[in-house]
Amino acid sequence: MFKGPLPAEVNYRKFAGNSTKLEGTVPVSAFGRLKESIANDKGEVQAKLEFRRGKKQKTLIIGHISANLELVCQNCLEPFATGLESSFRWVLVVDEDALIALNSDDEGVICGEDSVNIVDLLEDELLVSLPMVAKHNEGECSFVAQHTDDDAIAAASSGESDIDTYQPFASLAELKNQFDRSE
Ligand SMILES: [Zn+2]
């Protein structure tokens, strides 16, 4: 098995024919698109890739990536560390027609006739593995939750100053009291 820094561009036909396994790292700084979504480009991404011939002469890459990245919390705008992991099984195809012809459970990727840029593919995988909204875990964020405008308006109109004791049905009870008194 090859170990070390992963090459970017590989001849996947040759690798699949030899059932090549690669295990190595890619510096985070090599992922140009990912850099826009993270706090800094320190560290490395670990990847294991296995090239295989599948049924009907399909070329497969089966693999796993893991990375420790720093993201920017969308609540407090401070960086925080998080681990990303993803397993994948790609079917390499050379054009759109071949992509459409795949089984629905195959994850197809379009690449060149003989070579594929695995850094690009790993970057796509990392991008879809990022959380939708980057946030500290509960209790670890320095951001103090503010009351929303709706809460403030409700509190003002109900005469309550403390949101914690705000009872949405308090005004109903009040109405009932008025009704009772009028009897
Ligand atoms: Zn935070």
JSON list of N, CA and C and ligand atoms in Angstrom, two decimals, residues 73 75-77 136 140-143, ligand 1:
[
{"chain": "A", "resi": 73, "resn": "CYS", "atom": "N", "xyz": [-17.94, 29.71, 14.05]},
{"chain": "A", "resi": 73, "resn": "CYS", "atom": "CA", "xyz": [-19.27, 29.59, 14.63]},
{"chain": "A", "resi": 73, "resn": "CYS", "atom": "C", "xyz": [-20.16, 30.73, 14.12]},
{"chain": "A", "resi": 75, "resn": "ASN", "atom": "N", "xyz": [-22.86, 31.73, 15.37]},
{"chain": "A", "resi": 75, "resn": "ASN", "atom": "CA", "xyz": [-23.47, 32.49, 16.47]},
{"chain": "A", "resi": 75, "resn": "ASN", "atom": "C", "xyz": [-22.53, 33.55, 17.01]},
{"chain": "A", "resi": 76, "resn": "CYS", "atom": "N", "xyz": [-21.30, 33.13, 17.36]},
{"chain": "A", "resi": 76, "resn": "CYS", "atom": "CA", "xyz": [-20.38, 34.06, 18.04]},
{"chain": "A", "resi": 76, "resn": "CYS", "atom": "C", "xyz": [-19.23, 34.51, 17.13]},
{"chain": "A", "resi": 77, "resn": "LEU", "atom": "N", "xyz": [-19.14, 33.94, 15.92]},
{"chain": "A", "resi": 77, "resn": "LEU", "atom": "CA", "xyz": [-18.10, 34.27, 14.95]},
{"chain": "A", "resi": 77, "resn": "LEU", "atom": "C", "xyz": [-16.69, 33.93, 15.42]},
{"chain": "A", "resi": 136, "resn": "HIS", "atom": "N", "xyz": [-20.89, 26.20, 17.51]},
{"chain": "A", "resi": 136, "resn": "HIS", "atom": "CA", "xyz": [-20.35, 25.53, 18.69]},
{"chain": "A", "resi": 136, "resn": "HIS", "atom": "C", "xyz": [-21.37, 24.52, 19.21]},
{"chain": "A", "resi": 140, "resn": "GLU", "atom": "N", "xyz": [-20.97, 25.56, 24.73]},
{"chain": "A", "resi": 140, "resn": "GLU", "atom": "CA", "xyz": [-19.58, 25.94, 24.47]},
{"chain": "A", "resi": 140, "resn": "GLU", "atom": "C", "xyz": [-19.47, 27.28, 23.75]},
{"chain": "A", "resi": 141, "resn": "CYS", "atom": "N", "xyz": [-20.61, 27.84, 23.41]},
{"chain": "A", "resi": 141, "resn": "CYS", "atom": "CA", "xyz": [-20.62, 29.08, 22.63]},
{"chain": "A", "resi": 141, "resn": "CYS", "atom": "C", "xyz": [-20.64, 30.28, 23.58]},
{"chain": "A", "resi": 142, "resn": "SER", "atom": "N", "xyz": [-19.88, 31.32, 23.23]},
{"chain": "A", "resi": 142, "resn": "SER", "atom": "CA", "xyz": [-19.84, 32.50, 24.09]},
{"chain": "A", "resi": 142, "resn": "SER", "atom": "C", "xyz": [-20.98, 33.46, 23.78]},
{"chain": "A", "resi": 143, "resn": "PHE", "atom": "N", "xyz": [-21.71, 33.15, 22.71]},
{"chain": "A", "resi": 143, "resn": "PHE", "atom": "CA", "xyz": [-22.82, 34.01, 22.31]},
{"chain": "A", "resi": 143, "resn": "PHE", "atom": "C", "xyz": [-23.98, 33.85, 23.30]},
{"chain": "B", "resi": 1, "resn": "ZN", "atom": "ZN", "xyz": [-20.10, 30.08, 19.11]}
]
